[in-house]
mmCIF file of C-alpha atoms in Angstrom:
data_model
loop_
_atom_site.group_PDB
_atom_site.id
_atom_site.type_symbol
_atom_site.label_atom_id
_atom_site.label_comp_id
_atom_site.label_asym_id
_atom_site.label_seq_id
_atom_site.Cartn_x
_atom_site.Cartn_y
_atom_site.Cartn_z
ATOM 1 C CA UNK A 1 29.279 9.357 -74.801
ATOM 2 C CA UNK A 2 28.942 13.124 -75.416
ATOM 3 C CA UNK A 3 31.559 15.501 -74.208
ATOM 4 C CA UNK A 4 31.403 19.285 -73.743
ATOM 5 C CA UNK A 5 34.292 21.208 -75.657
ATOM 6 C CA UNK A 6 34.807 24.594 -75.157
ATOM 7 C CA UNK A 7 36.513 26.725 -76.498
ATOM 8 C CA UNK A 8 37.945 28.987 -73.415
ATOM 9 C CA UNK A 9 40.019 27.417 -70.906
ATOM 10 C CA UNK A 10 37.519 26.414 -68.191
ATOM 11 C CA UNK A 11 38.179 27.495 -65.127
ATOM 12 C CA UNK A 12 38.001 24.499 -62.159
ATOM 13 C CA UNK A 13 37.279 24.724 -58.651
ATOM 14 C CA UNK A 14 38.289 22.693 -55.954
ATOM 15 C CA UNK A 15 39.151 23.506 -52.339
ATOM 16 C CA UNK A 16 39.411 20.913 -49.931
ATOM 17 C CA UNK A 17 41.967 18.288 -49.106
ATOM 18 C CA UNK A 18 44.848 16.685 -50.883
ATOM 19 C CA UNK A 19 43.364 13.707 -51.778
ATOM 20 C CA UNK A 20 40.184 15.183 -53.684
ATOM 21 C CA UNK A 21 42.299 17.243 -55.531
ATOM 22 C CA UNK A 22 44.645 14.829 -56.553
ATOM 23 C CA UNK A 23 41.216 12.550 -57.834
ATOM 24 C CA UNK A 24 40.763 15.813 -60.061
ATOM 25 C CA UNK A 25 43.842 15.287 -61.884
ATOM 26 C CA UNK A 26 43.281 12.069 -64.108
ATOM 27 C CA UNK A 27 40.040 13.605 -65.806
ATOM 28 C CA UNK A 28 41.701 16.402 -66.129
ATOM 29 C CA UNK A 29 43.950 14.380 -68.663
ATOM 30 C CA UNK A 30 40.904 12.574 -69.944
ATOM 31 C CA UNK A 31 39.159 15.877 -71.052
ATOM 32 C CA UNK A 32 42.896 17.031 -72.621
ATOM 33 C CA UNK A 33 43.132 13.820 -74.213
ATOM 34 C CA UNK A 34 40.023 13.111 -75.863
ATOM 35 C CA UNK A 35 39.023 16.711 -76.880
ATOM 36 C CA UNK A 36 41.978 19.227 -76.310
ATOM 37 C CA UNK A 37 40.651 20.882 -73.123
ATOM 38 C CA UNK A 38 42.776 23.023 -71.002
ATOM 39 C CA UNK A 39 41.873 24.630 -67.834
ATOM 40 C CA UNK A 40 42.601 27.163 -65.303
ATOM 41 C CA UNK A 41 42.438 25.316 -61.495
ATOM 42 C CA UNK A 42 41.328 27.243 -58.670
ATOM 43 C CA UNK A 43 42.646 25.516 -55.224
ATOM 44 C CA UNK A 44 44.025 25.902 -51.854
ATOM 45 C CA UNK A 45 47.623 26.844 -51.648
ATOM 46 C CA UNK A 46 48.588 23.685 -50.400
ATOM 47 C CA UNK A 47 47.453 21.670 -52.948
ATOM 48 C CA UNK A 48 48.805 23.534 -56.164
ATOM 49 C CA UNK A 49 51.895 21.682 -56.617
ATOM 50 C CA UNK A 50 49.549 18.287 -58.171
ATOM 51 C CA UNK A 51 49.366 20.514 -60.278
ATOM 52 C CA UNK A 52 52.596 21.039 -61.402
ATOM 53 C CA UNK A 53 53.707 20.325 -64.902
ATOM 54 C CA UNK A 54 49.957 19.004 -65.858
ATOM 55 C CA UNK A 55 49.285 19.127 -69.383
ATOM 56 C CA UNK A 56 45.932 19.757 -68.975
ATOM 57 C CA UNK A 57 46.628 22.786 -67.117
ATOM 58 C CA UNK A 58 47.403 26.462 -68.179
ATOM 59 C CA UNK A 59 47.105 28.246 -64.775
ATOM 60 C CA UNK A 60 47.029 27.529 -61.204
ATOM 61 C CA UNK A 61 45.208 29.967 -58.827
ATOM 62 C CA UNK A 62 46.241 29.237 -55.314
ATOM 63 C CA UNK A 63 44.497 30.733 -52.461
ATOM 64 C CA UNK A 64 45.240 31.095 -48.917
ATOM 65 C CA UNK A 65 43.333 30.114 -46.314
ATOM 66 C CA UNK A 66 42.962 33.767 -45.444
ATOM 67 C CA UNK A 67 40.523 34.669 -48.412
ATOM 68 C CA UNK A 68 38.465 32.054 -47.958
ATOM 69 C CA UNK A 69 36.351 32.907 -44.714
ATOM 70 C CA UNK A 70 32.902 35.049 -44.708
ATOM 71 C CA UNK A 71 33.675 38.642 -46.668
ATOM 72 C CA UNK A 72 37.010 38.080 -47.577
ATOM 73 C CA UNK A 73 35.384 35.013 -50.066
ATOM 74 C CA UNK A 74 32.995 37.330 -51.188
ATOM 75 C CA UNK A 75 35.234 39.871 -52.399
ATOM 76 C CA UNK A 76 37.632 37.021 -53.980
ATOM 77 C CA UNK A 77 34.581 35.575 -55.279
ATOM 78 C CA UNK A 78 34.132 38.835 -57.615
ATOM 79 C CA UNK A 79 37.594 39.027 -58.088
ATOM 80 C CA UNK A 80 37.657 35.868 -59.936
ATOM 81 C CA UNK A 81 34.686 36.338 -61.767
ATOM 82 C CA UNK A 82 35.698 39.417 -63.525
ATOM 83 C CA UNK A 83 39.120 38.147 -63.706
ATOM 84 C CA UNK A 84 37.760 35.103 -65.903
ATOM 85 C CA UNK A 85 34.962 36.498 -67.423
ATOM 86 C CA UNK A 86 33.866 34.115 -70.090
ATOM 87 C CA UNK A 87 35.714 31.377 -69.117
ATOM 88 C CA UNK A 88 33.464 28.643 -68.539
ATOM 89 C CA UNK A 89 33.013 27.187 -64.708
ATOM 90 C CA UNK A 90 33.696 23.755 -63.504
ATOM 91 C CA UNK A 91 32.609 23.309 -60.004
ATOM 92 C CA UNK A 92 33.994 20.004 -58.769
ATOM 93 C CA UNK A 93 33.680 20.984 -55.160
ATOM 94 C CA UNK A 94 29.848 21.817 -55.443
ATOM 95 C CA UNK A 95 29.520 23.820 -51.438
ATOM 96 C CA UNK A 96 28.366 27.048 -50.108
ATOM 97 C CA UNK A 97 31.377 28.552 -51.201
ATOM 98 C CA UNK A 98 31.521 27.350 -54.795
ATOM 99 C CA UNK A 99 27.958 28.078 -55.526
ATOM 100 C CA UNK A 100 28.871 31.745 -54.205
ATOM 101 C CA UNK A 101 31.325 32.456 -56.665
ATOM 102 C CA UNK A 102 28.630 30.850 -59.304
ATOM 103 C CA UNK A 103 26.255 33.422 -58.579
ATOM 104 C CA UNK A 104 28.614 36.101 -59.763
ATOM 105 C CA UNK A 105 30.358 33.863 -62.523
ATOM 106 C CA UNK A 106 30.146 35.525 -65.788
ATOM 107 C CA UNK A 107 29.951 32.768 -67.891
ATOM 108 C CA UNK A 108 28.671 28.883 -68.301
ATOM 109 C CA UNK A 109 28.397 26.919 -65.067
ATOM 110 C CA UNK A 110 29.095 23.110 -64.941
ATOM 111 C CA UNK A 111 28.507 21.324 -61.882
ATOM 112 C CA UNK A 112 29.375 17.780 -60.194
ATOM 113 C CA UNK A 113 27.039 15.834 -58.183
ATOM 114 C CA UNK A 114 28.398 14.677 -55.184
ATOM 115 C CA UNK A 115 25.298 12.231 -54.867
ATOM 116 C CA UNK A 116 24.463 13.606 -51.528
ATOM 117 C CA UNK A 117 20.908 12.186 -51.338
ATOM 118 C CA UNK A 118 21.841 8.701 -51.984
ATOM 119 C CA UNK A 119 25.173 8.787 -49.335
ATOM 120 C CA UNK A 120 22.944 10.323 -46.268
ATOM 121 C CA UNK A 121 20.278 7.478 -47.221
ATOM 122 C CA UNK A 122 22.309 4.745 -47.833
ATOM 123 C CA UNK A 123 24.328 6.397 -44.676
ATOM 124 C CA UNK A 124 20.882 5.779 -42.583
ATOM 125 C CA UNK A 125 19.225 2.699 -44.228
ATOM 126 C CA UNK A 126 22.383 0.811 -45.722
ATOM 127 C CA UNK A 127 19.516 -0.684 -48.309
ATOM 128 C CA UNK A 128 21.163 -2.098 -51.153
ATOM 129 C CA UNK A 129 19.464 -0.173 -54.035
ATOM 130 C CA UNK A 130 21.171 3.317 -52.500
ATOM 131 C CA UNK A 131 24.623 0.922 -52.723
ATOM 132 C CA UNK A 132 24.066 0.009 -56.028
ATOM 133 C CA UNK A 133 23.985 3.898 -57.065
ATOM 134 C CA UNK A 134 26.612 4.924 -54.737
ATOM 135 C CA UNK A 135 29.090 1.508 -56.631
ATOM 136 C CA UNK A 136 27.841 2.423 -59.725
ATOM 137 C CA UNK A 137 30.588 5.575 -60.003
ATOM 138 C CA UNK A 138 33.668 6.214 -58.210
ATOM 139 C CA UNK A 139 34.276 10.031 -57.594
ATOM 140 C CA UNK A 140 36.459 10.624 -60.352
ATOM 141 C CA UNK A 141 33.501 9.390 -62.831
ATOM 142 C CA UNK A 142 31.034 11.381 -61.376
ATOM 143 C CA UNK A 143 33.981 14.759 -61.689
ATOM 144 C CA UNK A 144 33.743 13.630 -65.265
ATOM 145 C CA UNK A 145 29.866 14.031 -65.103
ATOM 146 C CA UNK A 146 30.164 17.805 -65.107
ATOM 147 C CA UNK A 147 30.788 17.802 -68.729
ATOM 148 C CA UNK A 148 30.318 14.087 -70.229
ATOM 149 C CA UNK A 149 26.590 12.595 -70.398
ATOM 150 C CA UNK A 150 27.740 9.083 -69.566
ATOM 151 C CA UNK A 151 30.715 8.202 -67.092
ATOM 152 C CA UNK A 152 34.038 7.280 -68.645
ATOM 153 C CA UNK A 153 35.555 3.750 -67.239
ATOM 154 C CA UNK A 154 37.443 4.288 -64.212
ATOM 155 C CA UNK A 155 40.632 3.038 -65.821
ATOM 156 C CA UNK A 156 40.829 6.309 -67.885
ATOM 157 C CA UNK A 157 40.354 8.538 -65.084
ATOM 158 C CA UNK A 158 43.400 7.445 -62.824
ATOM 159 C CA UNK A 159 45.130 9.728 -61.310
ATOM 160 C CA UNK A 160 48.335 11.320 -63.010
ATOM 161 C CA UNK A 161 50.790 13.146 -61.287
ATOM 162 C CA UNK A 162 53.588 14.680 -63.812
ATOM 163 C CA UNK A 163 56.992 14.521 -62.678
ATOM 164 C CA UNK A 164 60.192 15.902 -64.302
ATOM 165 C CA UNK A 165 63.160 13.728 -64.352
ATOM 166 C CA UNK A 166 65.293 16.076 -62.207
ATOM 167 C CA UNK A 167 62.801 15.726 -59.483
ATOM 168 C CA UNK A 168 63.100 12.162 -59.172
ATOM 169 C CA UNK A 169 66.476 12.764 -59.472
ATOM 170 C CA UNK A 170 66.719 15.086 -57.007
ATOM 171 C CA UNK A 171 65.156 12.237 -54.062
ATOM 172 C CA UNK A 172 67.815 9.848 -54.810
ATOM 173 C CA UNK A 173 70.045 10.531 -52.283
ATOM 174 C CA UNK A 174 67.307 10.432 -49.187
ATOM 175 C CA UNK A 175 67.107 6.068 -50.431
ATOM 176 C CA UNK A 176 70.782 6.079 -51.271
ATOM 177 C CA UNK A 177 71.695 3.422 -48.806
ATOM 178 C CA UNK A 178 68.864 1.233 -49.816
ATOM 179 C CA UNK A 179 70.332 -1.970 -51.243
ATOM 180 C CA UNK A 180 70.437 -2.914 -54.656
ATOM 181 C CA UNK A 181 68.245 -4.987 -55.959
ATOM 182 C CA UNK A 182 65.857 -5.122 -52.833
ATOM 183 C CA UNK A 183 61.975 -4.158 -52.729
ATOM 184 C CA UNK A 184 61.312 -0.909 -51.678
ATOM 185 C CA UNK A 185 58.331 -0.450 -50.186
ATOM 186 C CA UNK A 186 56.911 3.380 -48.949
ATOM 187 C CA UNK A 187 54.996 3.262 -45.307
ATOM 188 C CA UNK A 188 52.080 6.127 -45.038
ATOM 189 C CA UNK A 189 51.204 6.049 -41.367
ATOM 190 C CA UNK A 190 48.984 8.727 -41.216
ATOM 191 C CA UNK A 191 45.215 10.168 -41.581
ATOM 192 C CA UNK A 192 43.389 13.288 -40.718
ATOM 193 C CA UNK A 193 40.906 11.602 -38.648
ATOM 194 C CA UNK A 194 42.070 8.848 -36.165
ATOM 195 C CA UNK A 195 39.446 6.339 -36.746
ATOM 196 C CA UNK A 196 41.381 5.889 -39.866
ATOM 197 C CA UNK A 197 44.782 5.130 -38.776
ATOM 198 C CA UNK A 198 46.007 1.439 -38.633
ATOM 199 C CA UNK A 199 47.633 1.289 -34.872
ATOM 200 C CA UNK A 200 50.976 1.998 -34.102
ATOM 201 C CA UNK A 201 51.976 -0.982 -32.697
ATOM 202 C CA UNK A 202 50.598 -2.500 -36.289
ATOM 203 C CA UNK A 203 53.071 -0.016 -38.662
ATOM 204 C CA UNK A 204 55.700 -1.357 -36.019
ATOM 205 C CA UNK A 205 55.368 -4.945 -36.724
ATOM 206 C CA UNK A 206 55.097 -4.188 -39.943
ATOM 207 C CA UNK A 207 58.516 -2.614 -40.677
ATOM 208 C CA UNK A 208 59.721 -5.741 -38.583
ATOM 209 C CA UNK A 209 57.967 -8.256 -40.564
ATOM 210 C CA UNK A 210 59.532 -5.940 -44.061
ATOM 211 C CA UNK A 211 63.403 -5.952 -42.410
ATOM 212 C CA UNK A 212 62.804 -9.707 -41.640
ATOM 213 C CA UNK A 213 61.750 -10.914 -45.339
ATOM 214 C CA UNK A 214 64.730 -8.582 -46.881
ATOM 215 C CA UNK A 215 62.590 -5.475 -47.996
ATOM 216 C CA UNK A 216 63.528 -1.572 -47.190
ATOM 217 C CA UNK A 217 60.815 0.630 -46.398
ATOM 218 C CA UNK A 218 60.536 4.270 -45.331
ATOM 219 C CA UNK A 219 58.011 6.396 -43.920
ATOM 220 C CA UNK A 220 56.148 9.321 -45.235
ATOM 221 C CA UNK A 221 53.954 12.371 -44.359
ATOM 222 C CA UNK A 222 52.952 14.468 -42.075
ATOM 223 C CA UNK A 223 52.064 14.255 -38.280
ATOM 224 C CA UNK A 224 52.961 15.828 -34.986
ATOM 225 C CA UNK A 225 54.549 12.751 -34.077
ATOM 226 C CA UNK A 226 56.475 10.654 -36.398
ATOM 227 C CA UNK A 227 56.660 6.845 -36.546
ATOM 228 C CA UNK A 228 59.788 7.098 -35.609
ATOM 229 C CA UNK A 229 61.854 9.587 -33.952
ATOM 230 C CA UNK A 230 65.132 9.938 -35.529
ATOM 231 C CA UNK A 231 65.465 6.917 -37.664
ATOM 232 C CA UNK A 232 67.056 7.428 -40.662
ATOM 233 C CA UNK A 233 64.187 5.613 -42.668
ATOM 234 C CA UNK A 234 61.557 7.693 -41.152
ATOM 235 C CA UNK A 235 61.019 11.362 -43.198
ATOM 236 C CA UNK A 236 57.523 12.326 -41.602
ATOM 237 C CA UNK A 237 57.763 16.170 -42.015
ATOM 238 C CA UNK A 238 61.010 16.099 -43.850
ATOM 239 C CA UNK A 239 59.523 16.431 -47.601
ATOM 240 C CA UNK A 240 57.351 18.938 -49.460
ATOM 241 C CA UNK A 241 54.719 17.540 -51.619
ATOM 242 C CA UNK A 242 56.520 17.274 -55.146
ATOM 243 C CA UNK A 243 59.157 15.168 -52.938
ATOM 244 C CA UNK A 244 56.774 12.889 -51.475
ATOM 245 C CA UNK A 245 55.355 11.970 -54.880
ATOM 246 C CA UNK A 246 58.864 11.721 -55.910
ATOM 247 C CA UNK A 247 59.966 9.482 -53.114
ATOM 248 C CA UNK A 248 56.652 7.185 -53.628
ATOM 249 C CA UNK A 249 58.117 6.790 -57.287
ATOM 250 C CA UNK A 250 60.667 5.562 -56.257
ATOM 251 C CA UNK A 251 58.924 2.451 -54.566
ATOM 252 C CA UNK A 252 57.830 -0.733 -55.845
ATOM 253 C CA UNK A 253 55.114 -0.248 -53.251
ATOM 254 C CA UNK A 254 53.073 1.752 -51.351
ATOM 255 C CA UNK A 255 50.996 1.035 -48.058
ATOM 256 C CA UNK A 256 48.462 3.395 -47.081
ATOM 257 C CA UNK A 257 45.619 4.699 -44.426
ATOM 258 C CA UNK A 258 42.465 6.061 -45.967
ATOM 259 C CA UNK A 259 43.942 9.207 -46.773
ATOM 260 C CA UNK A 260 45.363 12.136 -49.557
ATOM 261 C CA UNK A 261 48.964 10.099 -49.975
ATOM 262 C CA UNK A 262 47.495 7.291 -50.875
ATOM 263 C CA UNK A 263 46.054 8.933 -54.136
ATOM 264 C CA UNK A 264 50.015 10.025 -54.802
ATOM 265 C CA UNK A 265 50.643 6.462 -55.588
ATOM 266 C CA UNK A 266 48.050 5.789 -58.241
ATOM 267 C CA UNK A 267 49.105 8.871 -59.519
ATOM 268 C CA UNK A 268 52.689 8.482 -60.034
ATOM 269 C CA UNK A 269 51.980 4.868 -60.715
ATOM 270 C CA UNK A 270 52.740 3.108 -57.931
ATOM 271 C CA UNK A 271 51.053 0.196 -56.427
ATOM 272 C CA UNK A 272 48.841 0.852 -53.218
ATOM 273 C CA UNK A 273 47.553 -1.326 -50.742
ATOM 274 C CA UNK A 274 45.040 1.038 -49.017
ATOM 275 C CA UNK A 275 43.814 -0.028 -45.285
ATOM 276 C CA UNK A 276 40.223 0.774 -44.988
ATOM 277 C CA UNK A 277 38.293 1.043 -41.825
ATOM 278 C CA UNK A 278 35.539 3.084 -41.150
ATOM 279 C CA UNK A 279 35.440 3.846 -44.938
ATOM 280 C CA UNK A 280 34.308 1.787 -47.243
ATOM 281 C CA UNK A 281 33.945 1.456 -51.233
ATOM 282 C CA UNK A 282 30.774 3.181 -51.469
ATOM 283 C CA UNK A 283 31.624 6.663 -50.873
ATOM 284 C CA UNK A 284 33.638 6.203 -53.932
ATOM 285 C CA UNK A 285 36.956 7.728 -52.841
ATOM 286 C CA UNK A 286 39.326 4.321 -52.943
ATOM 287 C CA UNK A 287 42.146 3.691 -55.155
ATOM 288 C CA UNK A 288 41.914 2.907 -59.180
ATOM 289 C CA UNK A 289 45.143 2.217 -60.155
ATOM 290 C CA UNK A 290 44.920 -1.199 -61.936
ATOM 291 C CA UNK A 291 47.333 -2.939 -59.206
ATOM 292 C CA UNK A 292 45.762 -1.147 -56.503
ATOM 293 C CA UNK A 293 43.697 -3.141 -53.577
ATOM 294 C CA UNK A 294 41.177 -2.204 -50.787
ATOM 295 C CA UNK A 295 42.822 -4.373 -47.401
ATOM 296 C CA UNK A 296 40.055 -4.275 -45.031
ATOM 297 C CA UNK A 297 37.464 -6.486 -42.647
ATOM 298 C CA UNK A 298 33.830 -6.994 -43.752
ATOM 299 C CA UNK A 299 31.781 -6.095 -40.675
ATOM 300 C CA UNK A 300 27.748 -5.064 -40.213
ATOM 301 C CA UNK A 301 28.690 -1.485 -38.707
ATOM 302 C CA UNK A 302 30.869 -0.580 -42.520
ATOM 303 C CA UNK A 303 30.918 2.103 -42.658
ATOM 304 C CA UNK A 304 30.560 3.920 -40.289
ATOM 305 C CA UNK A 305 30.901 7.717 -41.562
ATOM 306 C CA UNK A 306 31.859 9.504 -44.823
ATOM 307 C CA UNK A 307 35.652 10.574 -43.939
ATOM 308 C CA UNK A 308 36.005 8.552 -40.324
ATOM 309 C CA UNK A 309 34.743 11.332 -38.096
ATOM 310 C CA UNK A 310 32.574 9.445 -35.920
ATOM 311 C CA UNK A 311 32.775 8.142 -32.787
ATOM 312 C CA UNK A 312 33.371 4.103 -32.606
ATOM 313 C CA UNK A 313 31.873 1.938 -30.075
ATOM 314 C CA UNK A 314 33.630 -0.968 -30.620
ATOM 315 C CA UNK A 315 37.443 -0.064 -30.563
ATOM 316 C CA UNK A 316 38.351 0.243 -34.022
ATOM 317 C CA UNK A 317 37.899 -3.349 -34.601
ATOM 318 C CA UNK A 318 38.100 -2.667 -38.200
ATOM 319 C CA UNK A 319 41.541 -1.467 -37.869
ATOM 320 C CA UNK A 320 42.847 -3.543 -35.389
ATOM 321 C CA UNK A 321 41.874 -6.124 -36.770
ATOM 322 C CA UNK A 322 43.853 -5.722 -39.858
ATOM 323 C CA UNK A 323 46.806 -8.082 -38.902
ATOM 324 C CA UNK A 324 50.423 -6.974 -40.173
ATOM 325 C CA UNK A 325 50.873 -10.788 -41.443
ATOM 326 C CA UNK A 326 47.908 -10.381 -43.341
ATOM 327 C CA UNK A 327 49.257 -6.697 -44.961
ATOM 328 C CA UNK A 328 52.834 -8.525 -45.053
ATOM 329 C CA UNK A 329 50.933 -11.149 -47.173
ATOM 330 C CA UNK A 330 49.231 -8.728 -49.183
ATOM 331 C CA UNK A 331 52.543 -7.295 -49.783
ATOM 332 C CA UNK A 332 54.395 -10.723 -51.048
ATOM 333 C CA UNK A 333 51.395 -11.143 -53.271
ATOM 334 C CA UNK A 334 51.833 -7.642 -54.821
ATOM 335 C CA UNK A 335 55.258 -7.956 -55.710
#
């Protein structure tokens, strides 16, 4: 395996949401590890605190929504290339708007390949050979492609979220009146597209089924409408991002939607048991932590879309289906 060193910090790129950042941050490590690499990460706002306290990382440039959008991007585009002139690139969002600010880079580009020709294939044939490429890497691996020949294994590109001690410190007192000695296990209700959200009535049962067996649990995230309203268990839009990670530390478990919070886990290095639906394996964005597992229901119409946009024509059967005695289950197993 051949890795490229260099010797200015590179400078990284990428937008998006939570949960493809936080894939970003366990090759970060690798590339720190292995050959001293530091970088310079260029994100949204909302997404610089993963980055927090990484060794790999000597600089954080967050940007707001604002200069993102037609001119503004343009003129921020040339603002970071003469700000980092030199610096090599690493695109790791590979769109319109990171192969902008390539074409006035001033320096070495590396780029990631999202293997867009195989998904929309696979996507409209589902033939096996397009699976088989699609399996072959998870999206972490193929990050790691921007500079490395080969893929490393998957184990050494986890996740890794760094947190000081005083931040988990600082979360005790929200699980305070959790009870010694009992399993604690952190609910994530939530995901940006509906498709991908278990049902209520399941996350319901669920913290039923959790009271019933002598567990505590609490919720996380955020959504316009919580779990539950005014429950002392439920903090849905009561903690930043550094806390959430913190809070999910603090867990023996975590059980997730599709979705960014279910990276947090694997990164801090929690267990996750992820509940997949319209998403499947193949687009390579499911959890890697080495207790980590995929709960879902193997059905011809899997999947269905990339990220869960589409419209379903048969009720979310892949959701519904997914029986809280069956994630209870997965749960006892687990622990």
């Amino acid at each position: 395996m051949s890795t490229t060193v260099e010797t200015a910090p590179g400078v990284v790129f990428r937008l998006s949401h939570l949960g493809d950042v936080a894939l970003t941050t366990g090759v970060l490590t690798h590339w720190h590890e292995q050959n001293g690499n530091q970088f310079i990460f260029v994100t949204r706002a909302m997404n610089a605190p993963l980055l927090k306290n990484h060794p790999a990382v000597t600089e954080i440039v967050a940007l707001e929504d604002n200069v993102l959008k037609g001119g503004a991007w343009l003129s921020e585009a040339r603002r970071l290339a003469r700000t980092y002139k030199g610096h090599p690139l690493i695109d790791l969002h590979s769109t319109l708007r990171s192969h902008l600010l390539s074409i006035f880079w001033r320096g070495t580009v590396r780029r990631y390949s999202k293997f867009g020709l195989a998904r929309r294939l696979y996507d409209r044939t589902r033939r096996e050979k397009y699976r088989a490429v699609l399996e072959a890497t998870n999206v972490p691996q193929r990050y790691a492609l921007a500079m490395e020949d080969t893929p490393p294994e998957p184990s050494s590109l986890v996740p890794r979220i760094y947190l000081t001690q005083e931040e988990k410190e600082r979360v005790a007192p929200r699980v305070k009146d959790f009870t010694d000695g009992k399993p604690i296990i952190a609910l994530h209700p939530y995901a940006t597209h509906p498709a991908k959200q278990w049902p209520r009535e399941n996350w319901l049962s669920l913290t039923g089924l959790l009271a019933s067996a002598g567990m505590d649990w609490f919720v996380l995230g955020h959504n316009p409408e919580p779990l539950f309203a005014d429950h002392r268990r439920d903090l849905t839009n009561k903690t930043d991002l550094r806390e959430t990670c913190a809070l999910i530390d603090r867990a023996d478990l975590l059980i997730s939607s599709d979705s960014g919070p279910m990276h947090l886990g694997t990164g801090v290095g929690t267990p996750v048991a992820a509940l997949f639906g319209p998403t499947a394996k193949v687009w390579g964005f499911y959890p890697s932590g080495p207790k980590d597992r995929v709960l879902e229901i193997d059905m011809d119409c899997r999947p269905c879309s990339l990220h869960g946009a589409r419209h379903c024509t048969r009720g979310h059967a892949c959701m519904v289906g997914l029986e809280p005695e069956h994630v209870m289950r997965t749960i006892g197993e687990m622990l």
